[in-house]
Tab-separated table of C-alpha atoms in Angstrom:
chain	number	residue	atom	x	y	z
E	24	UNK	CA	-5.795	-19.931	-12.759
E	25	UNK	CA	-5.424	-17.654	-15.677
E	26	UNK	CA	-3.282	-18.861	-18.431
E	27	UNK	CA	-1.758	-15.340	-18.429
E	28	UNK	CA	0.656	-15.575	-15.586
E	29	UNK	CA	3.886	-14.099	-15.935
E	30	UNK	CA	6.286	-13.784	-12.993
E	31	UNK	CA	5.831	-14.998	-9.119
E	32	UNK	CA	7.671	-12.988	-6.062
E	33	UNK	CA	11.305	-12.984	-5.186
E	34	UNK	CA	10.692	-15.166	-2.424
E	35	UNK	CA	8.618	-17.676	-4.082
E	36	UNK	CA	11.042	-18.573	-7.149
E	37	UNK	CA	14.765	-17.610	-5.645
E	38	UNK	CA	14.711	-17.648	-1.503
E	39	UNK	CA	12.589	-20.901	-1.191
E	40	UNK	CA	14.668	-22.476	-4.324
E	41	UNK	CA	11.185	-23.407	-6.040
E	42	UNK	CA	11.777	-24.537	-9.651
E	43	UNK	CA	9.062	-23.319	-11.826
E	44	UNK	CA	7.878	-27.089	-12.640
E	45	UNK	CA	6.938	-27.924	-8.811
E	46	UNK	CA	3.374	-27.609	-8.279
E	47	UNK	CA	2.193	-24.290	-6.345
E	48	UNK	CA	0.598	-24.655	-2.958
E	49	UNK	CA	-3.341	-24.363	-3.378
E	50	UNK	CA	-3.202	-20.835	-2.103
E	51	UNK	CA	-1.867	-17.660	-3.522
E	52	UNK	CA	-2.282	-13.612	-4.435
E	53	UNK	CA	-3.141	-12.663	-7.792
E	54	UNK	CA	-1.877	-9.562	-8.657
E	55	UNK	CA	-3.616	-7.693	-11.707
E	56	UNK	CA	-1.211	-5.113	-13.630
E	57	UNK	CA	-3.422	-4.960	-16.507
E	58	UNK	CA	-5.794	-3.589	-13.922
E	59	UNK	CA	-2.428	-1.583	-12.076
E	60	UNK	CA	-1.794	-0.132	-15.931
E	61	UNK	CA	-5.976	0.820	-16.111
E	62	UNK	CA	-5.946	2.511	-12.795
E	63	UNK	CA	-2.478	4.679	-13.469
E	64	UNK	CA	-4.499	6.283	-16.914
E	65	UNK	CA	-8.156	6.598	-14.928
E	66	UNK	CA	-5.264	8.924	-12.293
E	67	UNK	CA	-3.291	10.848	-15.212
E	68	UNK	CA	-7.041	11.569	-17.181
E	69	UNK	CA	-8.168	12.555	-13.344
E	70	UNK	CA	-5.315	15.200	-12.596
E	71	UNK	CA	-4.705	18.211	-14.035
E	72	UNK	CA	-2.094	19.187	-16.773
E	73	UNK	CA	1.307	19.492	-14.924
E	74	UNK	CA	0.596	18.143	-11.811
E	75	UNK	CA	3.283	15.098	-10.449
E	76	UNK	CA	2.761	12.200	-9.361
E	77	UNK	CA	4.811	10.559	-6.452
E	78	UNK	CA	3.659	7.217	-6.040
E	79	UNK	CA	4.354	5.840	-2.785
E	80	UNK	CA	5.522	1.793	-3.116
E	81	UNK	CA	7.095	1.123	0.008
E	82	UNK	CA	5.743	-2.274	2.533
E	83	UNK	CA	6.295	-3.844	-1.297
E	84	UNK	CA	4.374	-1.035	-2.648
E	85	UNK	CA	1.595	-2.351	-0.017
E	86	UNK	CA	2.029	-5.996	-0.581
E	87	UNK	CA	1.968	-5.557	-4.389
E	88	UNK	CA	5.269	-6.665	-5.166
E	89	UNK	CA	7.330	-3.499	-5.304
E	90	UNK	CA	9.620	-3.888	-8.142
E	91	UNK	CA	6.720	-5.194	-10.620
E	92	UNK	CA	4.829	-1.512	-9.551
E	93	UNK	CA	7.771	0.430	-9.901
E	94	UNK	CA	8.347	-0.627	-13.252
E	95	UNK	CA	4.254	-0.147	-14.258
E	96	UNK	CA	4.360	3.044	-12.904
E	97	UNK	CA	7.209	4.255	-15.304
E	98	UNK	CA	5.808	3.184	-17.948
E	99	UNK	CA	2.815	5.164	-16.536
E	100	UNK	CA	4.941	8.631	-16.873
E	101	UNK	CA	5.801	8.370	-13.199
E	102	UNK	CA	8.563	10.817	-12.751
E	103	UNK	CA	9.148	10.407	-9.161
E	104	UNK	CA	8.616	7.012	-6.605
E	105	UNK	CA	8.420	6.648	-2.249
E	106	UNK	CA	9.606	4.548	0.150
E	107	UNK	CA	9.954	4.615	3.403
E	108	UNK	CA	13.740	2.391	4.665
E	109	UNK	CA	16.859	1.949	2.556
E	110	UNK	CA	16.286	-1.784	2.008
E	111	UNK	CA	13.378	-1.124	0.125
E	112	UNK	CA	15.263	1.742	-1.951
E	113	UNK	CA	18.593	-0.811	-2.188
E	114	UNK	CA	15.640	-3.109	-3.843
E	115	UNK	CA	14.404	-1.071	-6.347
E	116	UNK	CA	17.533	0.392	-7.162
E	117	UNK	CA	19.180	-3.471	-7.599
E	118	UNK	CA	16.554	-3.988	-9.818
E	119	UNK	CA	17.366	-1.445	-12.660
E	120	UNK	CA	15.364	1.574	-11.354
E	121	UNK	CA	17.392	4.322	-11.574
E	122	UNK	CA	13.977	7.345	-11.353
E	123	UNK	CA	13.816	9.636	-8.081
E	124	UNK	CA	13.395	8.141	-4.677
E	125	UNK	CA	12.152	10.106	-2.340
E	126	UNK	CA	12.924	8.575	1.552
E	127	UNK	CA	9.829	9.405	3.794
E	128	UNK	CA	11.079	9.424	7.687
E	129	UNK	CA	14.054	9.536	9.146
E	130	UNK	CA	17.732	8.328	8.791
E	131	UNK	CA	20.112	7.255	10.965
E	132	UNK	CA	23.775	8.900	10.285
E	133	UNK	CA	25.136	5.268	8.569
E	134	UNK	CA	22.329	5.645	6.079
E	135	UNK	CA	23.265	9.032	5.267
E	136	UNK	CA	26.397	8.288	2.583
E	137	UNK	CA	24.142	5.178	0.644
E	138	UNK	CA	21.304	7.848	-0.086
E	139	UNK	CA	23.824	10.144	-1.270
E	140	UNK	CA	25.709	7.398	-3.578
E	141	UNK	CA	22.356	5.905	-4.533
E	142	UNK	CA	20.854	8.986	-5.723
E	143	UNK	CA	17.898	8.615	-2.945
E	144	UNK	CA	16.234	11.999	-1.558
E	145	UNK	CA	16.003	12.782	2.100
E	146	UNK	CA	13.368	14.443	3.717
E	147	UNK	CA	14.744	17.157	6.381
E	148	UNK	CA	13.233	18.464	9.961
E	149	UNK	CA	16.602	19.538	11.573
E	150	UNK	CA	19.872	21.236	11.216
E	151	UNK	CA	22.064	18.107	12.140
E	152	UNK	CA	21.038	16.362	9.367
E	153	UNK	CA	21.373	18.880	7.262
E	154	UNK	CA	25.057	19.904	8.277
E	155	UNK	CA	25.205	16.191	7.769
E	156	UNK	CA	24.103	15.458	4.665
E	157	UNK	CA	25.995	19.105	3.159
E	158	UNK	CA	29.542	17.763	4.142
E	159	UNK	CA	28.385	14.524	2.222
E	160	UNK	CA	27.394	16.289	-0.542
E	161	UNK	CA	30.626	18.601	-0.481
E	162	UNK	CA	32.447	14.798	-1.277
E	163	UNK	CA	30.593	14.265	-3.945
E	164	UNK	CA	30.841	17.615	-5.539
E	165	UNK	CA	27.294	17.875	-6.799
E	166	UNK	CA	24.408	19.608	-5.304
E	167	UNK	CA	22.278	17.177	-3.285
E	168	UNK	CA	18.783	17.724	-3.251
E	169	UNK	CA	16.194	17.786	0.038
E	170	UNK	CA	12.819	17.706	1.045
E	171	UNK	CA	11.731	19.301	3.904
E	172	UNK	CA	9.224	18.249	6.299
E	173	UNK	CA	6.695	20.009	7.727
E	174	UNK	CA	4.782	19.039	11.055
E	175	UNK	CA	1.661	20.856	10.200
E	176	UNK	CA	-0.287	18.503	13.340
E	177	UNK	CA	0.013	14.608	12.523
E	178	UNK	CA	2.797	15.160	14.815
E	179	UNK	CA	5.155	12.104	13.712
E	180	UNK	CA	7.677	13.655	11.558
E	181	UNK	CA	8.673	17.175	10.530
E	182	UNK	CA	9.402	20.607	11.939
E	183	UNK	CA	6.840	22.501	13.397
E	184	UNK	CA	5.378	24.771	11.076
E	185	UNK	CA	5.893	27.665	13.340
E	186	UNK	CA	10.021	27.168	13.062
E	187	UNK	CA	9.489	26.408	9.245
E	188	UNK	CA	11.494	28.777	7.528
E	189	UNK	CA	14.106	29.333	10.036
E	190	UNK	CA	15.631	26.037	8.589
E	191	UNK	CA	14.787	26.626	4.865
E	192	UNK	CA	17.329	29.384	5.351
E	193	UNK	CA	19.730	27.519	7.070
E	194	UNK	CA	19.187	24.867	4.332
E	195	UNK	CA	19.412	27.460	1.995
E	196	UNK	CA	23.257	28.712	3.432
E	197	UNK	CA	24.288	25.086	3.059
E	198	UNK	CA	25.567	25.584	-0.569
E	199	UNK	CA	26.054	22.003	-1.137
E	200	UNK	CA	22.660	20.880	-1.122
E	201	UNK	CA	19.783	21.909	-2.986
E	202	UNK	CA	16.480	23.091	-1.715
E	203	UNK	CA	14.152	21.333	-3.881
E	204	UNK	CA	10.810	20.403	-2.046
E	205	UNK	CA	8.168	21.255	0.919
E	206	UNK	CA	6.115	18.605	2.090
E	207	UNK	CA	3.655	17.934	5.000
E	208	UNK	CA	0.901	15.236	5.459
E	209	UNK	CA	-2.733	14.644	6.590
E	210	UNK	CA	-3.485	13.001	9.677
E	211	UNK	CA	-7.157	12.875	8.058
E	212	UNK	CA	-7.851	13.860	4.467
E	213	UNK	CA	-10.685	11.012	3.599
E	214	UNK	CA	-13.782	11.672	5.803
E	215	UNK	CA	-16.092	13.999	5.410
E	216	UNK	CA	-15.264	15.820	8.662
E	217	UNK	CA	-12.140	18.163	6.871
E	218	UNK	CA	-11.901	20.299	9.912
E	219	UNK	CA	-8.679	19.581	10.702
E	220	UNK	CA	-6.942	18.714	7.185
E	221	UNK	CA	-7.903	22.019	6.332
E	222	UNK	CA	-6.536	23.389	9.469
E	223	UNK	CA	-2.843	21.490	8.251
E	224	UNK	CA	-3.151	22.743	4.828
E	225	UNK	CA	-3.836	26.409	6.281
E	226	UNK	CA	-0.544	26.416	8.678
E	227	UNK	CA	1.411	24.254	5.417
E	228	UNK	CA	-0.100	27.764	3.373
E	229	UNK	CA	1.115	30.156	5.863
E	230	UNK	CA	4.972	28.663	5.362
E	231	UNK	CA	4.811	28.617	1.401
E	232	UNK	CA	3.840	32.555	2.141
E	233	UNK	CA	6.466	32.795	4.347
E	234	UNK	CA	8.578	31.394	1.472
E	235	UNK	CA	7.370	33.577	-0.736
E	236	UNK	CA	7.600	36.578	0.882
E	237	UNK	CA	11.728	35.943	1.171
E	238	UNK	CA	11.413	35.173	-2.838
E	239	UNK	CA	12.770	31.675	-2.060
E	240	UNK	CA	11.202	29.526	-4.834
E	241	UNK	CA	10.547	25.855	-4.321
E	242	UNK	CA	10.459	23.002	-7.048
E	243	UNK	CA	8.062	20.787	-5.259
E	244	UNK	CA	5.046	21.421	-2.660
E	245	UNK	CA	3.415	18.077	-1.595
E	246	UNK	CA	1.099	17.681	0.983
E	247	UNK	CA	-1.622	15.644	-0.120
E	248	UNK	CA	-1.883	11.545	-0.275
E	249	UNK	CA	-4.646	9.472	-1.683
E	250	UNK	CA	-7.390	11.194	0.434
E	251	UNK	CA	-6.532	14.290	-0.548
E	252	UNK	CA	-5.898	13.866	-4.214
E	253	UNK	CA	-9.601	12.995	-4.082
E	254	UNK	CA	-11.137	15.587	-1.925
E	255	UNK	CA	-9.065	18.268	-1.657
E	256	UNK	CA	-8.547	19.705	-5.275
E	257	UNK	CA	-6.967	23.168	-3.599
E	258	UNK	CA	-4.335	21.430	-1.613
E	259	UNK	CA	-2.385	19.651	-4.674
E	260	UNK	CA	0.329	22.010	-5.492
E	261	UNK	CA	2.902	20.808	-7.740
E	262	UNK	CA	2.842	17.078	-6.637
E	263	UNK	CA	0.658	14.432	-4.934
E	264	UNK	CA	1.773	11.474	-2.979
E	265	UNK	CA	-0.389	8.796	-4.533
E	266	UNK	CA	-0.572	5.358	-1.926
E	267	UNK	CA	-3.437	3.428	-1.604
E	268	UNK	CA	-5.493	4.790	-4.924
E	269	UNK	CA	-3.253	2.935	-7.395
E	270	UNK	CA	-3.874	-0.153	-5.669
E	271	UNK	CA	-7.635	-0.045	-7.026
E	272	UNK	CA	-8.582	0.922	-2.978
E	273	UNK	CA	-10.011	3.827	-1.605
E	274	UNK	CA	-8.652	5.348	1.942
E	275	UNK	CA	-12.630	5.519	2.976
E	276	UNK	CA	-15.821	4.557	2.376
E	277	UNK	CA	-17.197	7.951	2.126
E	278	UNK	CA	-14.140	9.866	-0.126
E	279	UNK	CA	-14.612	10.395	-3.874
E	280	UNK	CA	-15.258	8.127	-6.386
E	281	UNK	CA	-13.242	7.600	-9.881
E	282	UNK	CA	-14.687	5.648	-12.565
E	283	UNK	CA	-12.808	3.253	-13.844
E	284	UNK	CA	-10.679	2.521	-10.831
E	285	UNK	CA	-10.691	-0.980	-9.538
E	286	UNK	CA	-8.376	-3.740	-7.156
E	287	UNK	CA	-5.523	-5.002	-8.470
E	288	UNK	CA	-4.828	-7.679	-5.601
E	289	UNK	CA	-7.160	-11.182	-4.838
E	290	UNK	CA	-6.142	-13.529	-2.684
E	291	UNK	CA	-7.669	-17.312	-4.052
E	292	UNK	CA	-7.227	-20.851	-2.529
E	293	UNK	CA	-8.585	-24.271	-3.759
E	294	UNK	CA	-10.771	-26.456	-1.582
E	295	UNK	CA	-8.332	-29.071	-0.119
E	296	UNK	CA	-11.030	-31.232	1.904
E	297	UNK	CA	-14.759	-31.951	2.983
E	298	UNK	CA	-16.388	-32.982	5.830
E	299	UNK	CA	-19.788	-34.307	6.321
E	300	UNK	CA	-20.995	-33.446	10.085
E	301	UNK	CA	-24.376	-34.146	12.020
E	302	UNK	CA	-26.039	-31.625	14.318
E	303	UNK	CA	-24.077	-30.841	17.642
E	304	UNK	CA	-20.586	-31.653	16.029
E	305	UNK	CA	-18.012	-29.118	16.458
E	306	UNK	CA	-15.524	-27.259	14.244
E	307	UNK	CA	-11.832	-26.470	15.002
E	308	UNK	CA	-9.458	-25.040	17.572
E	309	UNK	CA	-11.713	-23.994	20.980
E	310	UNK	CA	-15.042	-26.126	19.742
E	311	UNK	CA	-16.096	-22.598	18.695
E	312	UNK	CA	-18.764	-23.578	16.386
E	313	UNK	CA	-21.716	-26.125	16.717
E	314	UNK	CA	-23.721	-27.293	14.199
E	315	UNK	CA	-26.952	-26.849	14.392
E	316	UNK	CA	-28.113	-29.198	11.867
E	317	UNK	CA	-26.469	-31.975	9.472
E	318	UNK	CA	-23.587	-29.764	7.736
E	319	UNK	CA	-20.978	-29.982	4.418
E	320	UNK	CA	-17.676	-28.063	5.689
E	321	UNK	CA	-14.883	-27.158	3.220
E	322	UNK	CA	-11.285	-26.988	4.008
E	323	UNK	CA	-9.161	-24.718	2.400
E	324	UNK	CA	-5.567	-24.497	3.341
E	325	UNK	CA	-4.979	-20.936	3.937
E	326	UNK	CA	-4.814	-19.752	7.127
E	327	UNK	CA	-3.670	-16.903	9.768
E	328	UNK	CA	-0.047	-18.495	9.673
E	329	UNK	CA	-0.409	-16.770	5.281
E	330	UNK	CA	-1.447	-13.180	7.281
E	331	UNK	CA	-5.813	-14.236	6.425
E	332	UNK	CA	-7.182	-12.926	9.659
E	333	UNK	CA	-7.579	-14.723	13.102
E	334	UNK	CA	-11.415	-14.667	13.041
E	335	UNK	CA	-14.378	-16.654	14.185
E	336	UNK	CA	-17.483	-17.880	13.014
E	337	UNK	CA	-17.377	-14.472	11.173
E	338	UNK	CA	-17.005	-13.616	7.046
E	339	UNK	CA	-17.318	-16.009	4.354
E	340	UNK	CA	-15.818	-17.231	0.721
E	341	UNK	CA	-17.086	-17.025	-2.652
E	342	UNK	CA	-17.197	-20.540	-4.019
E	343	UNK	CA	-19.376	-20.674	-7.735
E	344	UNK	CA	-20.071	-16.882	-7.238
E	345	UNK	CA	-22.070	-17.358	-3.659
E	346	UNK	CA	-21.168	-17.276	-0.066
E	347	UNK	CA	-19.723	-19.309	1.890
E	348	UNK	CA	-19.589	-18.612	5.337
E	349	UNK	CA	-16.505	-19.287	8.005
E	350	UNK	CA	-16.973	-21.797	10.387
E	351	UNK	CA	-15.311	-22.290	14.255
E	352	UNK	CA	-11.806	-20.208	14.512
E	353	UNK	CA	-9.477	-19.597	11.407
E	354	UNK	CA	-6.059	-21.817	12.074
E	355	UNK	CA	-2.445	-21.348	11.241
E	356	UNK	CA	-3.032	-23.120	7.934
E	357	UNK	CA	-6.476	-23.483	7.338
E	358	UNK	CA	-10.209	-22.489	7.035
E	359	UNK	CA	-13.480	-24.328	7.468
E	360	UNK	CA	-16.475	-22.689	5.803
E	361	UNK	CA	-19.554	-23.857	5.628
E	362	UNK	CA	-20.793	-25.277	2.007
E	363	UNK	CA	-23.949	-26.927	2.847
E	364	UNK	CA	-25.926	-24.378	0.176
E	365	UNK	CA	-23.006	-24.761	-2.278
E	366	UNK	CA	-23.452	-28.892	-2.763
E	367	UNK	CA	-22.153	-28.749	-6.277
E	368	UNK	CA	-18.677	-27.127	-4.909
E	369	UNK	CA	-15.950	-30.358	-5.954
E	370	UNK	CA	-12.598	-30.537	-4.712
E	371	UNK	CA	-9.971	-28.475	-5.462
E	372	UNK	CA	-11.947	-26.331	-7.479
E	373	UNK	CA	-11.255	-22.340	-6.689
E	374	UNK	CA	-12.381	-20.069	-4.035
E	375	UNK	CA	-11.956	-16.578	-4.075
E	376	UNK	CA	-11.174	-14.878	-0.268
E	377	UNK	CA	-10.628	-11.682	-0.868
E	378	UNK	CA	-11.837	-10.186	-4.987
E	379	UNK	CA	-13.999	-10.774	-7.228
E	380	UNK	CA	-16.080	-14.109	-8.154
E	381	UNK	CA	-19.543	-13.928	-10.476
E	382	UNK	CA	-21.240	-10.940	-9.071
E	383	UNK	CA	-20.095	-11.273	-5.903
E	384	UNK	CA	-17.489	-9.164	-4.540
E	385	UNK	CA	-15.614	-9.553	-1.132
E	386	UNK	CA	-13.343	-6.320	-0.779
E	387	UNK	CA	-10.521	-5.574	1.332
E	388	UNK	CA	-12.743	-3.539	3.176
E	389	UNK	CA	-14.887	-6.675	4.129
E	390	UNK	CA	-11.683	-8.117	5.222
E	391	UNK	CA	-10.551	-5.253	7.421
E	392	UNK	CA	-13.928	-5.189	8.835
E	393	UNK	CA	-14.167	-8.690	9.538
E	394	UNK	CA	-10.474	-7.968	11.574
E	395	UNK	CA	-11.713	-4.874	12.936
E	396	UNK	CA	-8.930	-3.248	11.220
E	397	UNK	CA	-7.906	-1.273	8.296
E	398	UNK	CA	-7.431	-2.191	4.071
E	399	UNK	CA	-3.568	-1.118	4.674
E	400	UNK	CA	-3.155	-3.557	7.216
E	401	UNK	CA	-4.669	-6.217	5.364
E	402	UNK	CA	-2.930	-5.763	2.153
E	403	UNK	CA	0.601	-5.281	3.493
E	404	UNK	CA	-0.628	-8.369	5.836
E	405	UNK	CA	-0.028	-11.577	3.386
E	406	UNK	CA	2.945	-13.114	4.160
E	407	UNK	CA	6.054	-14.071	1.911
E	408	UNK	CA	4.998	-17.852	1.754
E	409	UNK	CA	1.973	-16.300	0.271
E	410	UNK	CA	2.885	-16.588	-3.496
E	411	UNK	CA	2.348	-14.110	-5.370
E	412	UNK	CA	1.089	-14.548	-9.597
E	413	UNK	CA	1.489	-12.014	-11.714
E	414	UNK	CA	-1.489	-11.470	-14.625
E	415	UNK	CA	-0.486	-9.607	-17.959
């Protein structure tokens, strides 16, 4: 591991009670803010002069470790973070970050007076939580600002585009809050089929006219995230929602690329074990795989119990820069490969399951291919026993 480690997750060092001196289980996430820092300057140089930046850091700012990216991405010039549940907000704001919050979704009535103490933005769709949220803000005497949402066709969250302004003016007669921001989002803004993300951003268009045509001026007009940052320059407004890009990962294979942007997460493990088998043996749960010839097989103890996915006979490890393919089924806590063309591999030496080893690569993509799933999933997938090392 690199000697320039400086900070493991909350729930490795406080709620498991590990002191620092223990030794840490042969399986872990390094997370690269050196590379985090790198990718937030590639994005400023990338956008143009006076457009924001929301960076969206909620799931742990996807698995990252959301306090640690919070912090890099002030530093950064960030002027304005996302989340998506009051926990995570209560997190970041217990941890000394005091910046705008915006609160994607919706809130129940109980949540209502915390975002109002805590400083934390709502978005809007309806006039209940509005009247709701103005009698707060009447308490507090000071104007409370809102988002609203726009369903422009994801059809999750938001008003319908169609009875848009009709609530911007009731919004607008509420004199307690402030009408700050318009937002929508893409149900696809990464392929190359923009069909219908330029069918949102035409209806999301036809309310900012509608806006304009009353004079009613708004702050901030957000509708694109990651995707559309990259591919859809004429949809950026005043702000974009920036998710997945910081994280070194793009939403598609077939979106723009940015020099200079790369991962910041790998997920490592040490070899805990070998076993020497002879043609027709069998490896792990369900006799899945069969040797079909005299085979090395490497333990490692990471398994689908650490959120690595439940797979068979399928991907492979980097161990000394070259493949290693999985054998038989992937178990709660461990992972045979195959290391019969690897015989100088030793034990406990590192292996590298998801980043970069030599000039091999295995990318979360690989990963969420190998699940038949997305990157998201994977990266918000490694669970809390999962530590998590920080590099400098």
């Amino acid at each position: 591991m690199s000697s320039n480690v400086v900070h493991e997750t909350h729930s490795e060092t406080v709620q498991s009670g590990r002191p620092i001196d223990r030794p840490r289980r042969p399986a872990w996430i390094e997370i690269d803010l050196k590379q985090l820092r790198r990718n937030y300057e590639v994005i400023n140089r990338e956008k143009t002069k006076g457009l924001k930046l929301l960076l969206v850091v909620k799931d742990e700012a996807y698995g990252h470790g959301g306090l640690k990216v919070a912090k890099a991405a002030l530093e950064a010039g960030v002027e304005f973070l996302s989340l998506s549940n009051l926990d995570e907000a209560m997190a970041l704001r217990g941890g000394g970050i005091d910046t705008r919050i915006l609160l994607l979704g919706e809130r129940q009535d109980e949540e209502l007076p915390w975002c109002v103490a805590q400083n934390l933005t709502c978005c809007v769709d309806s006039q209940e939580v509005v009247l709701k949220l103005g009698k707060l803000a009447e308490k507090v005497g000071r104007p409370v600002p809102v988002h609203l949402k726009i369903n422009t066709g994801m059809n999750r969250y938001g008003v319908r585009w169609t009875e848009a302004l009709a609530l911007v003016e009731f919004i607008l007669s509420t004199k307690s809050l402030q009408f700050e921001g318009v937002l929508s989002h893409f149900a696809m803004s990464d392929e190359l089929d923009k069909t219908f993300a330029n069918l949102q951003l035409e209806r999301f268009k036809m309310v900012l006219a509608e806006l304009a045509d009353k004079s009613i001026h708004v702050k901030y007009r957000h509708i694109c995230n990651s995707g559309g940052f990259l591919d859809l320059p004429q949809a950026h407004f005043d702000m974009v929602r920036i998710g997945l890009l910081q994280y070194g990962v793009y939403p598609s294979q077939v979106c723009r690329r940015i020099p200079g942007i790369a991962p910041v997460m790998s997920v490592k493990a040490r070899i805990a074990a070998f076993q020497n088998i002879e043609a027709e043996d069998v490896v792990g749960y369900g006799m899945r795989y069969k040797a079909p010839s005299p085979r090395r097989i490497g333990v490692i103890p990471i398994g689908y119990g650490d959120g690595y996915p439940r797979i068979r006979n399928e991907g492979y490890v980097l161990i000394r820069g070259r493949r290693a393919p999985l054998v038989g089924g992937v178990a709660m806590d461990a992972i045979m490969v195959d290391v019969t063309d690897v015989p100088e591999a030793q034990l406990w030496e590192e292996i590298v399951l998801m980043g970069r080893q030599g000039d091999e690569e295995i990318s979360v993509h690989d990963v969420a291919r190998w699940k038949n799933s997305v990157s998201y999933d994977i990266l918000t997938g490694w669970r809390a026993r999962l530590p998590r090392i920080y590099l400098s």
